[in-house]
């Protein structure tokens, strides 16, 4: 079944029909600043602008890819949406509820609906807990299940992610990376969430195992109608998995488009550079490929460049870029780009 | 010849804090100062008063003491010089008395100046002290190491409230003694050098003295008798077998002499029951449930084998005694000598007779009251040994004992808020040593008058820890104060002693001597229990 | 030391490496780890060689023994638990294991440079970058402090770090990941080694940074003519820079061939599967990603059968009974699989038996 | 870093005031009494007078503020006068006077400082000098006989109290062999070779006794820290650069391993100034530890208060020093 | 889903042989812990020595049934003999009986006081490390306790609590509680500092974040995720704590805070015996040996336990 021609989310066959266009998550002008304190009185002298005015939506049942260089604020975005860091400004709406405004018990109840899969399958599992207790932790927190029911649910979850049930009393270190990531996924699924933030779930895995995990995520989405925010810097995986892709640079989204649009004809110079840097597993193509070489490193998010944040490394930068912040605008084909020169 | 024998090293395991005996009554401080500061007269090793800075001891016979016992006149030896070369005059003595009697100065020897009306310098060498009451024994001021003469010139600006601020003077007094202070590190070490103006030209033989402090008694003994680093160590409260082993090395020896110190039980005549709250161990709280019965206390005393206590903890430093007043000989009663031989059967019989029957747990009881005692003392390994021994001895007569030891700084410190002071006596019996200065027991025996009972009213001040109260005893003390003849005084003192023994308020255990360790090479020292141990340091010398 | 004046450093033209004698040869290497759970046979008869100016790519699944092989080339394995049970490593014909400590030290850092996988932890956090670059310069080349510093600055400039003089006094944490990896490269290059071993040097880096490093290496290789062994599991990287590729599985090399040949037609099922698993940013997007089912084995004993057999779709009886030798088909394309006629032939000829 | 330091110091002031108040409160509550050391022959009324003359009649708060003024204002002024030779005011300032010696406590402390620093400080140095190689070698050769022996040594060293080792040393080296003096001579002035030898001789036993005790603890820390670092990637890098094992171990590993150990050392350094009560007693070093214990036993509240307060200041300051040191040793850490 | 299903059996095929073993191995986590513990040679030896000492101390008095407090002044300072296997002290008390009786007290005090101090230190360290708000106050409290003059503090404690406790629990248990309390509250600071440092690092770890993301409240994060992972430094503190408590107990008796003076403990025996070192060396050798052996064995047990409780090591 080829999805290429169809609108992406609708193609996910068993997902509830008609839900394709409804926005499950709406992020408006999200801002996360980490304050920098200095001086005798610990006055705040500035802040790391980790996430600086993001707006996007994720539709029910779809996968939104979020890509960008290391340190551009991808993880912070994911954590902010789940309220794992404090939000400085903006709204995060999940199914109409403003998550940013929730506190205490309400937030805790909301956590049943939104979960996270972490980057490092080794670091995100407590080495002293058995697989069963790791997976059951969310159950213990939110549902008063009996011992039997709990055990049954853990078994069900392990089955769903392809782990044999008799591994339940093993410890994380006894598993391979891919299996560990499955444990993390099972934990995230335990409460039947609607929405899952996948924070680089495959970055730490071996290539052949990456494919297993990605396939698993896809299967689960189909079966359970999940909605993903898939954070990665592996552009080829994002291409495979996501229906729409957002490209971040230094705390801002520079381009947001459907997969086909983005990979076929990137509009933002940063997106272009990023795509051209991906090596291709084909010596012939690799030799002929034209590449946009970026120079220098990412500027510090504590002191971002004026105007367009990308201008310091941009091959097509003009004086205008330094003076004016490019608007995040919609082009006629529906994609959104933050560049003065894109059309 | 002066200075010919080099240095003598002395170790005091309690270090000297200050060299002004008026600002610290601690024995170590008084004795440290005694190398420099001297009194007019002092006691020799036999307890006899000997003239020191005077020609003779004033008495009624030689006219030095007035017939009405209201004044005493001392005559200084002529030609005495301070170590800075100036002359010693009667004015210095007058100043000294003023210095100590100044209310704001916190003088710690003020008891020596009790009842003094005035001190005058009749002439340069004559000092006259007048008393407010007749004094049969008028040898308080300027006698003994506690009451030496200070140089008026040095301390002129240090009177009253300023006394503590004169650190230089307090740390380096100018005196008439054989030594002057060369270096003083408080609570650590004093270095003395021979006084160039000392009145006897060929003394002292040692050019310098090092008086080191700190540590404990055993290691002090070791430094004299095992390593030979020191020549003399003071106050050897050490188990006898340890001393014996050290002595066997042949470098040093243990010397001792007996004064008036007695290790004793003071028996609580009032009720220490914690349930009484504030009335605990007060006369108002009522008598002790069983210790007021002389039969019980006598049985307790009879059960104790004092010889064993001596053997285990004291050796040459202790003798069995049955009196709280064991010395001088003239004052030693023989009426209580039954206690010298232990008699467990007799004690058992006595308790049976008094109606105390042995219960199932081996403890005697009567009317629901058990013969169970809380026995407290200060922390010190010999005392804890004694405690253990006595506990076992009492067990044999069906008395149960709980032992408690309390840090000396709490036990002997009179903090009224502490439950553990020896005055509060929140226990049934307590054990410690006491003695008196000089050779006259009048003040000492006056301790056990009814008025001296510590209680909340007097902020727990008072020397009558057993809370013993007898009008007869009080009257007898009064009589003693008015008696001048020494034989009569001795008789009265013995009677007082016997009354205490019979009542059971005090159970004497051991007559303790002063013990020191001394290198075999030191000569010319006579152990003196009545005055500073270093009283004769001017005549010490090293064997060639 | 003409590095400074930008003159080409090539000791040998990179043009035709095949004609020269190999600088580094690994010959039937076997390594065992003694763990609490018993011995682990991590490397089982790995052989390969590189010639000056050649870049050999080594790929393979995680745990297949890539790092262990490279480390044993410099005798860097912690021992215990590592134990070399067989084989030899020859640098310019000399056996590394029989070298004395002094010669070995000269080899390490002097003749063979090493770039490690994780740039975040491979630099000592408490010494300045300058100090760490100068260390081998002073030890191997005997430069004075001043000379070494000057040279270090040149090296930093060479790996493309702006204002190198100033950055010498910075600490590693003040560098970004890409810059740190460049520092590692600078250290590896510092003594003009004839061989550079790079163990997954870009795995932890971003694509854009990775692209920078790859460019740097391409450039260097042509300028210095050093032989390079490049370990990775990213076939895309290999496709871009390698001359030859060796594919490792379970402590053995299962296929070795010129890079174009292997991408054109992998001969070992594992290599084929590996090529299929990776998605691409271009071209057709597959419905599902291909996976290699199962996990690599933990070898408690040297493999008696083909180690890949349990995961292989084409496995037949012989695969479970006998370990195939690595055999050359005459074009320099070697594979170890019973499906290959040359393998069968080689086994029958009795050569290459492991 | 500087502002961080200043800020920490500024916050330390109220903390220390609270601590000083609490210490004073505890000392006041404690039942020790300044007259406890006097012979019982001194009658109770006189004792009471002595107590009053020491100011014990004043209410608690008054005494606390008196001390505070004396210590915080008068003593610093006095030191200033001594250093500069100026006269500030009429010079009639009441200093903190010890009850036992009636002399200024600060003078006593100054007098005690040298021997404490020499003996206890040196023992600390000895401890470090012994512990570091033991820790490093134990870790480097983990589970070797050396390592096992090191464990044995440190555990026995830790479980045997200094009063016992001190005595054992005296019995062996002073009594039996007669090599070393058992009593420390604080009047010894080092002016020539002989007196230097004498000084060294008298320091050997106390420093070793304490040093071994310190070493037994520190070597455990060191071992753990080196073990942590030996497996780090940068160690492998250093080897790959062709560094000798000596350089790898003594430069790369040691420097990193020292970071946590140095902070432990710094955190425990105030104890040097607190003196070593038992060891000082045994060898009669009569340093600050002996001063403190003597003052406590003698109920000498001004001395105890002043000493413990200085000790508290040192603890707070060394906490800060440890943090700052961490920042200096570990370039990754920045406090602002 | 089709090939995901296919993956599973295959994935496990490789580990098939392992799996059976795994099943056996994971039948009970405590059996695992024991299995790992007993494979640690040092730990086993430590446990054996400790058990032996416990046995001697608890059962010994029934075999060698001499009253440790019984004095026999005629038989003082004796060397080893059949009647007194470890000799006698200077009051003629049997040393073996004293060492055994003292062991009961010392071991009890050592272990309980250590537990208290470790509990306190851990609680304070974890609180300080976990809560940014409480960090300052808690660490200042630690400074305060480090700065407080111990002796006067102890004297105050005795004064305030001794009689109350004595009345409530009787003289011996009252004192026991007091001693344990005193040692506990004066020796937790080092533990607290170490634990705090570890917690600070630990709370930034991803699995703690993961626990927060499933909505686990702070207290559960502490008990499930933080505490088990700071076990290792706590173990070290605990080992040193036992030695410290045994020695401190003997020092306390000199303040009149300890047990009654005729109540033997190892620390006390060692202290009392020190002066008799040259006369009757056995008086110091045996209690000293007992203390050292206890500390050593506790150290090795701690090592073994730490390994046994760490599944990462256990699996290897
Ligand atoms: N707790 C924090 N305090 C201060 N700065 C922070 C904090 N967390 C993140 N940052 C900063 O915010 C920026 C964005 O970080 P983030 O972790 O979101 O990046 P990322 O895109 O996920 O990178 P990576 O791909 O490496 O995971 C970085 O510059 C980082 O240094
Ligand atoms: N220190 C060690 N102790 C025990 N076994 C080890 C050790 N180091 C490596 N191994 C084993 O050696 C085998 C090969 O490991 P190696 O690190 O070479 O893999 P790799 O191919 O480099 O993998 P990656 O791609 O993850 O770096 C692994 O199976 C591993 O279990
Ligand atoms: Mg991230
Ligand atoms: Mg590797
Ligand atoms: Ni499909």
mmCIF file of C-alpha atoms in Angstrom, chain A residues 193-320:
data_model
loop_
_atom_site.group_PDB
_atom_site.id
_atom_site.type_symbol
_atom_site.label_atom_id
_atom_site.label_comp_id
_atom_site.label_asym_id
_atom_site.label_seq_id
_atom_site.Cartn_x
_atom_site.Cartn_y
_atom_site.Cartn_z
ATOM 1 C CA UNK A 193 -2.728 7.705 25.751
ATOM 2 C CA UNK A 194 -3.963 9.644 22.761
ATOM 3 C CA UNK A 195 -0.752 11.435 22.149
ATOM 4 C CA UNK A 196 2.868 10.379 22.429
ATOM 5 C CA UNK A 197 5.975 12.471 22.151
ATOM 6 C CA UNK A 198 8.760 10.324 20.742
ATOM 7 C CA UNK A 199 11.956 12.115 21.647
ATOM 8 C CA UNK A 200 14.540 10.611 19.305
ATOM 9 C CA UNK A 201 13.474 7.087 20.185
ATOM 10 C CA UNK A 202 15.825 5.526 17.663
ATOM 11 C CA UNK A 203 18.878 7.741 17.887
ATOM 12 C CA UNK A 204 20.702 5.427 20.237
ATOM 13 C CA UNK A 205 19.879 2.247 18.372
ATOM 14 C CA UNK A 206 21.629 0.162 15.822
ATOM 15 C CA UNK A 207 20.418 0.506 12.225
ATOM 16 C CA UNK A 208 18.744 -2.859 11.978
ATOM 17 C CA UNK A 209 17.039 -2.326 15.294
ATOM 18 C CA UNK A 210 15.946 1.161 14.358
ATOM 19 C CA UNK A 211 13.852 -0.378 11.671
ATOM 20 C CA UNK A 212 12.217 -2.745 14.138
ATOM 21 C CA UNK A 213 11.268 0.087 16.443
ATOM 22 C CA UNK A 214 9.994 2.270 13.664
ATOM 23 C CA UNK A 215 7.888 -0.572 12.341
ATOM 24 C CA UNK A 216 6.529 -1.155 15.802
ATOM 25 C CA UNK A 217 5.580 2.477 16.198
ATOM 26 C CA UNK A 218 3.820 2.373 12.877
ATOM 27 C CA UNK A 219 1.932 -0.786 13.748
ATOM 28 C CA UNK A 220 0.810 0.601 17.043
ATOM 29 C CA UNK A 221 -0.371 3.777 15.447
ATOM 30 C CA UNK A 222 -2.478 1.854 13.052
ATOM 31 C CA UNK A 223 -3.895 -0.387 15.704
ATOM 32 C CA UNK A 224 -4.530 2.146 18.422
ATOM 33 C CA UNK A 225 -4.989 5.328 16.472
ATOM 34 C CA UNK A 226 -2.147 7.053 18.248
ATOM 35 C CA UNK A 227 -0.897 10.500 17.471
ATOM 36 C CA UNK A 228 2.852 11.056 17.486
ATOM 37 C CA UNK A 229 5.162 13.965 17.713
ATOM 38 C CA UNK A 230 8.258 12.286 16.336
ATOM 39 C CA UNK A 231 11.457 14.106 17.221
ATOM 40 C CA UNK A 232 14.572 13.058 15.375
ATOM 41 C CA UNK A 233 17.510 14.283 13.483
ATOM 42 C CA UNK A 234 17.516 11.302 11.223
ATOM 43 C CA UNK A 235 15.881 12.758 8.170
ATOM 44 C CA UNK A 236 15.430 9.497 6.366
ATOM 45 C CA UNK A 237 13.546 7.938 9.264
ATOM 46 C CA UNK A 238 11.358 10.995 9.574
ATOM 47 C CA UNK A 239 10.613 10.728 5.920
ATOM 48 C CA UNK A 240 9.497 7.202 6.431
ATOM 49 C CA UNK A 241 7.389 7.773 9.480
ATOM 50 C CA UNK A 242 5.954 11.274 9.478
ATOM 51 C CA UNK A 243 3.174 12.652 7.384
ATOM 52 C CA UNK A 244 4.140 16.237 8.043
ATOM 53 C CA UNK A 245 7.512 17.560 9.071
ATOM 54 C CA UNK A 246 8.562 20.629 11.015
ATOM 55 C CA UNK A 247 12.160 21.820 10.767
ATOM 56 C CA UNK A 248 13.541 23.684 13.762
ATOM 57 C CA UNK A 249 16.472 25.951 13.950
ATOM 58 C CA UNK A 250 17.575 27.630 17.177
ATOM 59 C CA UNK A 251 14.259 27.558 18.962
ATOM 60 C CA UNK A 252 12.059 28.401 16.008
ATOM 61 C CA UNK A 253 10.305 26.435 13.296
ATOM 62 C CA UNK A 254 11.717 27.470 9.933
ATOM 63 C CA UNK A 255 9.655 25.220 7.735
ATOM 64 C CA UNK A 256 6.559 23.094 8.176
ATOM 65 C CA UNK A 257 5.263 21.073 5.284
ATOM 66 C CA UNK A 258 3.977 17.693 4.281
ATOM 67 C CA UNK A 259 6.546 15.037 3.828
ATOM 68 C CA UNK A 260 6.325 15.031 0.075
ATOM 69 C CA UNK A 261 6.647 18.762 -0.221
ATOM 70 C CA UNK A 262 9.559 18.961 2.148
ATOM 71 C CA UNK A 263 11.674 16.188 0.777
ATOM 72 C CA UNK A 264 10.940 16.934 -2.811
ATOM 73 C CA UNK A 265 11.487 20.672 -2.724
ATOM 74 C CA UNK A 266 12.678 22.189 0.485
ATOM 75 C CA UNK A 267 12.138 25.930 0.561
ATOM 76 C CA UNK A 268 14.086 27.168 3.504
ATOM 77 C CA UNK A 269 17.867 27.302 2.941
ATOM 78 C CA UNK A 270 18.402 25.495 6.219
ATOM 79 C CA UNK A 271 16.144 22.658 5.198
ATOM 80 C CA UNK A 272 17.977 22.472 1.946
ATOM 81 C CA UNK A 273 21.336 22.279 3.672
ATOM 82 C CA UNK A 274 20.073 19.669 6.072
ATOM 83 C CA UNK A 275 18.731 17.442 3.374
ATOM 84 C CA UNK A 276 21.809 17.764 1.258
ATOM 85 C CA UNK A 277 24.034 16.710 4.130
ATOM 86 C CA UNK A 278 22.403 13.319 4.511
ATOM 87 C CA UNK A 279 24.737 10.772 2.977
ATOM 88 C CA UNK A 280 23.127 8.348 0.670
ATOM 89 C CA UNK A 281 23.838 4.615 0.804
ATOM 90 C CA UNK A 282 24.582 4.553 -2.854
ATOM 91 C CA UNK A 283 28.125 5.266 -3.976
ATOM 92 C CA UNK A 284 27.059 6.487 -7.360
ATOM 93 C CA UNK A 285 24.500 8.955 -6.114
ATOM 94 C CA UNK A 286 26.807 9.931 -3.285
ATOM 95 C CA UNK A 287 29.532 10.891 -5.750
ATOM 96 C CA UNK A 288 27.237 13.018 -7.879
ATOM 97 C CA UNK A 289 25.215 14.615 -5.117
ATOM 98 C CA UNK A 290 25.237 18.364 -4.852
ATOM 99 C CA UNK A 291 25.629 19.623 -1.369
ATOM 100 C CA UNK A 292 24.985 22.820 0.464
ATOM 101 C CA UNK A 293 27.806 23.106 2.914
ATOM 102 C CA UNK A 294 27.088 24.971 6.102
ATOM 103 C CA UNK A 295 29.960 26.619 7.845
ATOM 104 C CA UNK A 296 30.430 27.221 11.509
ATOM 105 C CA UNK A 297 28.456 26.075 14.503
ATOM 106 C CA UNK A 298 25.012 26.834 15.758
ATOM 107 C CA UNK A 299 25.001 30.181 17.607
ATOM 108 C CA UNK A 300 24.224 30.164 21.283
ATOM 109 C CA UNK A 301 20.509 30.189 22.045
ATOM 110 C CA UNK A 302 21.254 32.574 24.903
ATOM 111 C CA UNK A 303 22.257 35.195 22.401
ATOM 112 C CA UNK A 304 20.585 34.431 19.089
ATOM 113 C CA UNK A 305 21.440 36.526 16.031
ATOM 114 C CA UNK A 306 19.152 39.394 15.190
ATOM 115 C CA UNK A 307 16.611 39.108 12.429
ATOM 116 C CA UNK A 308 16.659 35.704 10.863
ATOM 117 C CA UNK A 309 18.380 33.337 13.205
ATOM 118 C CA UNK A 310 19.862 31.326 10.416
ATOM 119 C CA UNK A 311 21.524 34.241 8.684
ATOM 120 C CA UNK A 312 24.978 33.642 10.205
ATOM 121 C CA UNK A 313 25.258 30.343 8.371
ATOM 122 C CA UNK A 314 22.945 30.964 5.496
ATOM 123 C CA UNK A 315 24.469 30.738 2.030
ATOM 124 C CA UNK A 316 21.942 33.183 0.592
ATOM 125 C CA UNK A 317 21.772 35.707 3.414
ATOM 126 C CA UNK A 318 21.093 39.330 2.544
ATOM 127 C CA UNK A 319 21.355 42.476 4.660
ATOM 128 C CA UNK A 320 17.610 42.336 5.107
#
